[in-house]
PDB file of C-alpha atoms and ligand atoms in Angstrom:
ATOM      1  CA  UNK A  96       2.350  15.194 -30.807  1.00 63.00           C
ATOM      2  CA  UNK A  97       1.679  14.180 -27.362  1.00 68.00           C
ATOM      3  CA  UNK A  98       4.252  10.876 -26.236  1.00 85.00           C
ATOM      4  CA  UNK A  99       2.306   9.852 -23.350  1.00 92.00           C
ATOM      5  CA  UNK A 100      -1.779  10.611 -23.581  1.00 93.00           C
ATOM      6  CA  UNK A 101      -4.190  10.059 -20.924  1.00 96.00           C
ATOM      7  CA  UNK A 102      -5.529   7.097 -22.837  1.00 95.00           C
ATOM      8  CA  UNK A 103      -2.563   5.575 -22.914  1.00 96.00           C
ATOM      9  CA  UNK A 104      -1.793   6.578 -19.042  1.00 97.00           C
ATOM     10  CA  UNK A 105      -5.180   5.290 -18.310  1.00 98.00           C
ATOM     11  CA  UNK A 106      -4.678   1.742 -20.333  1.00 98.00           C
ATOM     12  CA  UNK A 107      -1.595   1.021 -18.085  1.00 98.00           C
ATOM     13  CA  UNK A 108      -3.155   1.852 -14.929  1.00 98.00           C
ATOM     14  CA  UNK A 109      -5.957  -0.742 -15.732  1.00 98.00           C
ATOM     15  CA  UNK A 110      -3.304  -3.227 -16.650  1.00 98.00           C
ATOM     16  CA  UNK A 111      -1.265  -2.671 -13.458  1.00 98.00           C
ATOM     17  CA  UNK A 112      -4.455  -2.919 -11.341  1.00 98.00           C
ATOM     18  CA  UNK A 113      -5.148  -6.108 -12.978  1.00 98.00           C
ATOM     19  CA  UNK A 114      -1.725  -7.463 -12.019  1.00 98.00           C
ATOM     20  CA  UNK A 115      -1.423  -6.544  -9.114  1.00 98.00           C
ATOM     21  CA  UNK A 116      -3.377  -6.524  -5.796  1.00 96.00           C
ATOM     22  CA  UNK A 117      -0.993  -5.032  -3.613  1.00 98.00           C
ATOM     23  CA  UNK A 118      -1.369  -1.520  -2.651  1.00 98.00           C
ATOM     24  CA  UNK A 119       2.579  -0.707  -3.030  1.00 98.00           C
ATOM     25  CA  UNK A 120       3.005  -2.728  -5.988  1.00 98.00           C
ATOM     26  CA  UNK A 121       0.352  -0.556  -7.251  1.00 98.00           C
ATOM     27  CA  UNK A 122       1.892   2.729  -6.676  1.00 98.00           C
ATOM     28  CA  UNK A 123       5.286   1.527  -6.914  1.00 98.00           C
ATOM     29  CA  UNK A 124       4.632   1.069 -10.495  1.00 98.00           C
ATOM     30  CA  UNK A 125       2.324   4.006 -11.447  1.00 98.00           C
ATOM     31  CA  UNK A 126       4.595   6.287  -9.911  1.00 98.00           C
ATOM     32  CA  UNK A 127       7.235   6.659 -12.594  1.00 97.00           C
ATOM     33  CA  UNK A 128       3.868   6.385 -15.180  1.00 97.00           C
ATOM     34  CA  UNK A 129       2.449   9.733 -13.302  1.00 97.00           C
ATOM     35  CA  UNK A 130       6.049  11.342 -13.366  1.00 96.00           C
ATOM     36  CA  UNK A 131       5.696  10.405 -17.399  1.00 95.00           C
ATOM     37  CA  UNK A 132       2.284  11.992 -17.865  1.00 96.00           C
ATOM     38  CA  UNK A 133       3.195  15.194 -16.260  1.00 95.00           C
ATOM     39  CA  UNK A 134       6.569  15.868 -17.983  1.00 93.00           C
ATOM     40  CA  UNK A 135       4.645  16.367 -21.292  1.00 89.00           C
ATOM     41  CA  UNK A 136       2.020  18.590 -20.254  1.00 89.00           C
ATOM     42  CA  UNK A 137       0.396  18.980 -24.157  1.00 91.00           C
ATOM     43  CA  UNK A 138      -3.050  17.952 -22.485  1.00 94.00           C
ATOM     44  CA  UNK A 139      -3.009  20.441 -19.820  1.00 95.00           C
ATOM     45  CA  UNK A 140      -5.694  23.018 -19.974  1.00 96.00           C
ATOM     46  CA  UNK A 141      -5.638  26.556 -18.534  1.00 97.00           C
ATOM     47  CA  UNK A 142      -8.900  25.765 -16.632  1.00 97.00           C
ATOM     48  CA  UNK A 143      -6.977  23.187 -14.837  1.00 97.00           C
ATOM     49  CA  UNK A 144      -5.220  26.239 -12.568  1.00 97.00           C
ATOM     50  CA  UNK A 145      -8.682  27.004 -11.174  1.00 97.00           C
ATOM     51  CA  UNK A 146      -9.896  26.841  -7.424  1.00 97.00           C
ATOM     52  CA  UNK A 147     -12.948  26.520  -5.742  1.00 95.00           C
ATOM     53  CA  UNK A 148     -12.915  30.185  -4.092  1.00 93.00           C
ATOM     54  CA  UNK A 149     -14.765  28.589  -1.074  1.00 94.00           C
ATOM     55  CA  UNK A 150     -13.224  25.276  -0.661  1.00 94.00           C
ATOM     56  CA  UNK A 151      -9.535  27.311  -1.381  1.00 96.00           C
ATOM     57  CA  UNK A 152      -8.642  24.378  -3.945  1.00 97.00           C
ATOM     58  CA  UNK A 153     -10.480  22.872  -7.176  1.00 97.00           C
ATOM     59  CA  UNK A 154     -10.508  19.566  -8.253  1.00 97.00           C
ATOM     60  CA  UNK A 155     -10.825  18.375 -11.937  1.00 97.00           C
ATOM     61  CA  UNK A 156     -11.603  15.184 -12.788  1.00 97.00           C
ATOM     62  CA  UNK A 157      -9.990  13.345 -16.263  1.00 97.00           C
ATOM     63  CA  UNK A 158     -10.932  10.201 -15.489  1.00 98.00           C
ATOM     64  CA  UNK A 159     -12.783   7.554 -13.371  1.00 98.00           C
ATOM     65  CA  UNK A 160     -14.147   3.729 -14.189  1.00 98.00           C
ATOM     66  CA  UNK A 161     -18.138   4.062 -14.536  1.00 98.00           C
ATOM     67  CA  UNK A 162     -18.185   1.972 -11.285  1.00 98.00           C
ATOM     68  CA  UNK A 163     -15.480   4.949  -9.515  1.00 97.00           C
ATOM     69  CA  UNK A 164     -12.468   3.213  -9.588  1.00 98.00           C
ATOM     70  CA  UNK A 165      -9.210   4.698 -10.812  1.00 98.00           C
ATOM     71  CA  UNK A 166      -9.854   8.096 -10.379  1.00 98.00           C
ATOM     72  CA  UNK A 167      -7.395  10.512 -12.408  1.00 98.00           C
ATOM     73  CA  UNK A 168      -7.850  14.220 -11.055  1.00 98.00           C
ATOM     74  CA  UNK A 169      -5.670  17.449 -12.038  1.00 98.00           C
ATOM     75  CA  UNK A 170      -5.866  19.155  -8.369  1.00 97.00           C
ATOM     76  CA  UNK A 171      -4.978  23.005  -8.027  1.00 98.00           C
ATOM     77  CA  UNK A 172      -4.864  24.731  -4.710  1.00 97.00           C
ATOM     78  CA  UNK A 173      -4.851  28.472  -4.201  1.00 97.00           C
ATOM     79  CA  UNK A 174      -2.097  29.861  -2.635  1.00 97.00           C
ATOM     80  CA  UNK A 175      -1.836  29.606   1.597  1.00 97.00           C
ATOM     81  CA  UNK A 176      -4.749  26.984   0.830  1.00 97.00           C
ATOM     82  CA  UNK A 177      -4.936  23.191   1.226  1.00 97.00           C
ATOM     83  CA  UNK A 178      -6.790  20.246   3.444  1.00 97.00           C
ATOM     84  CA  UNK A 179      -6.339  19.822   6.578  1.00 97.00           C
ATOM     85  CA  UNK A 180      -5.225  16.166   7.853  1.00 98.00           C
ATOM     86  CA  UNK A 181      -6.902  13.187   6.360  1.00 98.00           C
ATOM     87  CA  UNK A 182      -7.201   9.762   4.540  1.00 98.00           C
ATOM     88  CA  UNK A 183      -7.537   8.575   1.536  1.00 98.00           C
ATOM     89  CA  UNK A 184      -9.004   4.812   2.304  1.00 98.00           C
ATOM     90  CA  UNK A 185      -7.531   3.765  -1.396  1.00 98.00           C
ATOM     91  CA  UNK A 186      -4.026   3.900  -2.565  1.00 98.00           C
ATOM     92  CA  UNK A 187      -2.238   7.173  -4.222  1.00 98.00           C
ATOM     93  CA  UNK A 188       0.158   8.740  -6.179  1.00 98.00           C
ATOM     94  CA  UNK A 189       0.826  12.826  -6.104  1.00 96.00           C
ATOM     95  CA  UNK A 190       2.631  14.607  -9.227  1.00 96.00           C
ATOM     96  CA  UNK A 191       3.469  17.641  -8.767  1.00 95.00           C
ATOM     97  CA  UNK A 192       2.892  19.823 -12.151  1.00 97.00           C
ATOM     98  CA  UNK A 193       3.190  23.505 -11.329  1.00 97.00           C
ATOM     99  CA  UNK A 194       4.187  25.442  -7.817  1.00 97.00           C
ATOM    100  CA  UNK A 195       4.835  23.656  -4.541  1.00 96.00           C
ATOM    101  CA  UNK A 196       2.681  22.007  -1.958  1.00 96.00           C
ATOM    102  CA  UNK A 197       3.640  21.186   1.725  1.00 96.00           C
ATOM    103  CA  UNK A 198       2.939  17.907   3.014  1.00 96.00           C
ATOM    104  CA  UNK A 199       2.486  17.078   6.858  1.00 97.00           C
ATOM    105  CA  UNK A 200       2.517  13.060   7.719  1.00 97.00           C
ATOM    106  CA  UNK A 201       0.902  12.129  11.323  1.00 98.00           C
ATOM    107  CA  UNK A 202       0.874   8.984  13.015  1.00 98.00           C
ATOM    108  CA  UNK A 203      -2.134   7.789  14.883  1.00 97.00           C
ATOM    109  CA  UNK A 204      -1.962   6.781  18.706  1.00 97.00           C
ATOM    110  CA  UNK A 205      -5.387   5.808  19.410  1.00 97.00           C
ATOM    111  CA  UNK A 206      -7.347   2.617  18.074  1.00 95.00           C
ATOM    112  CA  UNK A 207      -9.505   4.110  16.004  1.00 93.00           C
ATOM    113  CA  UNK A 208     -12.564   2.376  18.382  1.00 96.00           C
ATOM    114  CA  UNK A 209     -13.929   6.010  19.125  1.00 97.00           C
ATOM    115  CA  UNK A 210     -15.959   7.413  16.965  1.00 96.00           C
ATOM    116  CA  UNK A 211     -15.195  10.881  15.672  1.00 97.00           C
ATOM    117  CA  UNK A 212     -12.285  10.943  17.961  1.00 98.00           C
ATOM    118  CA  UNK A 213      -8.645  10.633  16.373  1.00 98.00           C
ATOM    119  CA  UNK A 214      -5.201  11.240  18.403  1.00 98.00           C
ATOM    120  CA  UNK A 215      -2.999  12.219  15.543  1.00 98.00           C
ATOM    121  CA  UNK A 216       0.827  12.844  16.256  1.00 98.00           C
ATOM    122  CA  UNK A 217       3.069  14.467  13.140  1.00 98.00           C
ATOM    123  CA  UNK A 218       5.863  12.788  11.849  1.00 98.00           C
ATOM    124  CA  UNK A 219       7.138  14.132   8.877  1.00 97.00           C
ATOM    125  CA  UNK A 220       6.778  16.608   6.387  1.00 96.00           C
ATOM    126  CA  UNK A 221       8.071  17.405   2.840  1.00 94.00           C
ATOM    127  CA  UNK A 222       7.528  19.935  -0.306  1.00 95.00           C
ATOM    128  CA  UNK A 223       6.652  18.454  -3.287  1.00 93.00           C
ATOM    129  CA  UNK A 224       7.671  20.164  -6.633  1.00 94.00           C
ATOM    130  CA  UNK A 225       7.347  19.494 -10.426  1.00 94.00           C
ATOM    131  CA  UNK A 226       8.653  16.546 -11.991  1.00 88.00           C
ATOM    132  CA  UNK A 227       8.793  14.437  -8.457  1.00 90.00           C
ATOM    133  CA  UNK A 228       5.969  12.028  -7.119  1.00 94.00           C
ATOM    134  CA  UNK A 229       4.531  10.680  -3.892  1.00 94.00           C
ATOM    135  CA  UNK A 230       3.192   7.770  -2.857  1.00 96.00           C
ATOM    136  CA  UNK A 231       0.150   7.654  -0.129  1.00 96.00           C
ATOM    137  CA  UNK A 232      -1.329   4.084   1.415  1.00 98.00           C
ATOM    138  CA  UNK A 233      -5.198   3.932   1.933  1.00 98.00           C
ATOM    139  CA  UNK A 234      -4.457   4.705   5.404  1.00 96.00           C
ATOM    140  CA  UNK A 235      -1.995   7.250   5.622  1.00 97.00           C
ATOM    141  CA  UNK A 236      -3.117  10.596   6.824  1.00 98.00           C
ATOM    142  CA  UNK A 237      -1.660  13.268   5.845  1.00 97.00           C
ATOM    143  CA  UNK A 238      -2.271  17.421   5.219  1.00 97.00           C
ATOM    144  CA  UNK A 239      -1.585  19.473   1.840  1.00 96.00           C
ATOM    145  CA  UNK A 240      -0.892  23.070   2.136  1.00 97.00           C
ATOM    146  CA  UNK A 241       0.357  24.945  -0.893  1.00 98.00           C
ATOM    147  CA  UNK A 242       2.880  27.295   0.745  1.00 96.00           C
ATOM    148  CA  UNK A 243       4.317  29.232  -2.718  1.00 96.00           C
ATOM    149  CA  UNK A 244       3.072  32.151  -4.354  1.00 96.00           C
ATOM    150  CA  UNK A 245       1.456  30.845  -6.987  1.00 97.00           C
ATOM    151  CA  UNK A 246      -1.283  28.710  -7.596  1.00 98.00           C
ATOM    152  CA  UNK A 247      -0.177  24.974  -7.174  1.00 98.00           C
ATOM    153  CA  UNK A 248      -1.032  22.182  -9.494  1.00 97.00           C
ATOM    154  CA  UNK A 249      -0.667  18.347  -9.431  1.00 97.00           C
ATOM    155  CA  UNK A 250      -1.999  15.131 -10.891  1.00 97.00           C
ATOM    156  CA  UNK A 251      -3.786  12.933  -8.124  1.00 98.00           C
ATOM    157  CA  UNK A 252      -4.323   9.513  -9.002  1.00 98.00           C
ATOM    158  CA  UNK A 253      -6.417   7.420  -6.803  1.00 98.00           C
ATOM    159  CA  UNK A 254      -7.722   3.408  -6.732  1.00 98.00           C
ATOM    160  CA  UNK A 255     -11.018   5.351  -6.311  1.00 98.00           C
ATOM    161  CA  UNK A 256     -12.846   7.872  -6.386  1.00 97.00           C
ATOM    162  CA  UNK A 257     -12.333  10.309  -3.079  1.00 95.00           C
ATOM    163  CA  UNK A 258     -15.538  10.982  -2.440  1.00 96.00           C
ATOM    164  CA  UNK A 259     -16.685   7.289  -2.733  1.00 97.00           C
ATOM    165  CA  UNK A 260     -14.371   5.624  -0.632  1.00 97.00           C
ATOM    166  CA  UNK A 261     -15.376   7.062   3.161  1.00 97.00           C
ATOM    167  CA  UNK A 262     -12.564   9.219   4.474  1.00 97.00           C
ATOM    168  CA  UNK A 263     -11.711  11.263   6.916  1.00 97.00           C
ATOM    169  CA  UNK A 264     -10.580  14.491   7.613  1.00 97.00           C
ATOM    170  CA  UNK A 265      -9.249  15.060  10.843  1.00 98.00           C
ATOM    171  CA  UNK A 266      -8.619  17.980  13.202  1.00 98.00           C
ATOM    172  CA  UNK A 267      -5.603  17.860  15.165  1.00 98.00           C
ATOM    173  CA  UNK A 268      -5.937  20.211  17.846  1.00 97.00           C
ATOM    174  CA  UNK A 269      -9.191  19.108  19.032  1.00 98.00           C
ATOM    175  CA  UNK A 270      -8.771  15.483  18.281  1.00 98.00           C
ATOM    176  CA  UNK A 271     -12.200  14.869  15.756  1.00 98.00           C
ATOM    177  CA  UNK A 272     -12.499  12.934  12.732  1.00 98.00           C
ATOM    178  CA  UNK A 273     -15.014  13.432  10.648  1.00 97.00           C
ATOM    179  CA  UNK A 274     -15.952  12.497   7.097  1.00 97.00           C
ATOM    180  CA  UNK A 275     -14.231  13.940   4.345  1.00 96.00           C
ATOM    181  CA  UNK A 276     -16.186  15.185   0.987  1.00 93.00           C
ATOM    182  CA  UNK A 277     -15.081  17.574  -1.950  1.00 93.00           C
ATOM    183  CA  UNK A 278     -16.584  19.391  -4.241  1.00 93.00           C
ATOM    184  CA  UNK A 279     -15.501  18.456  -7.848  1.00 93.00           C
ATOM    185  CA  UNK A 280     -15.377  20.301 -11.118  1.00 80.00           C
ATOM    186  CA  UNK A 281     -16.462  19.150 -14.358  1.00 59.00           C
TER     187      UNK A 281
HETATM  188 FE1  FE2 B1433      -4.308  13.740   0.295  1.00 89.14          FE
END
């Protein structure tokens, strides 16, 4: 008997989101709820471990409100895969579930006034393993990179949907930003 079932994940992120309106109270408290979820993995499916062979990682979507908020995703990523640097533009919290994925935080310098042009400076990265979670801001720009052997699995939960919110992805080396759509599995 699952302790802790999507529904009941799912019922307490609409009841935190109704609380609250700011983003790190948000995350702050869905963190240790998406750390909760993933230690009983009953609901987890094999089909969950697989990748988009083009895109290098597959996303699977468990839940999202009709209107895309609160989007629930089980994300794998093949290994030496990931996305390069980008935003979110909603708030999110990162479970890791299986394997290890790198993180890479950047700062940006310029104003953002440019279009398609993005000075992006690093300033920290981390790996993220099972049983620990991370918290992103709307804003935050970051890259995932799963740098183990195996495939790498973790629950993403967003305030929305990722490809309804208008990211970015970013290139660092040549300083373009561009907008930032995935393809999603069933
Ligand atoms: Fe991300």
């Amino acid at each position: 008997m699952q302790t802790y079932a999507l529904d009941q994940y799912v019922a307490d992120l609409r009841h935190i989101v109704s609380e609250e309106t700011d983003d790190g109270a948000i995350t702050k408290r869905i963190k240790p709820l998406a750390e909760k979820f993933t230690a009983d993995r009953s609901w987890f499916k094999d089909l969950y471990r697989e990748v988009d062979e083009e895109q290098g990682f597959g996303l699977h979507l468990l839940f999202e409100e009709d209107n895309h908020d609160l989007a629930v995703f089980v994300i794998a990523w093949a290994p030496g895969k990931g996305l390069a640097a980008h935003n979110h533009k909603t708030w999110a919290v990162v479970s890791g579930i299986e394997g290890q994925e790198h993180e890479t935080n950047y700062a940006r310098q310029d104003d953002g006034s440019k279009p398609g042009f993005a000075d992006l400076t690093m300033t920290a990265e981390e790996t993220l393993f099972p049983g620990k979670a991370v918290c992103c801001m709307p804003e935050d720009i970051h890259s995932v990179w799963n740098n183990g052997e195996e495939v790498a699995v973790s629950l993403h939960t967003y305030g929305r949907h990722l490809n309804h919110t208008g990211r970015s992805v970013f290139d660092v080396a040549s300083k373009t930003e561009s907008p930032c759509v995935v393809k999603v599995k069933d």
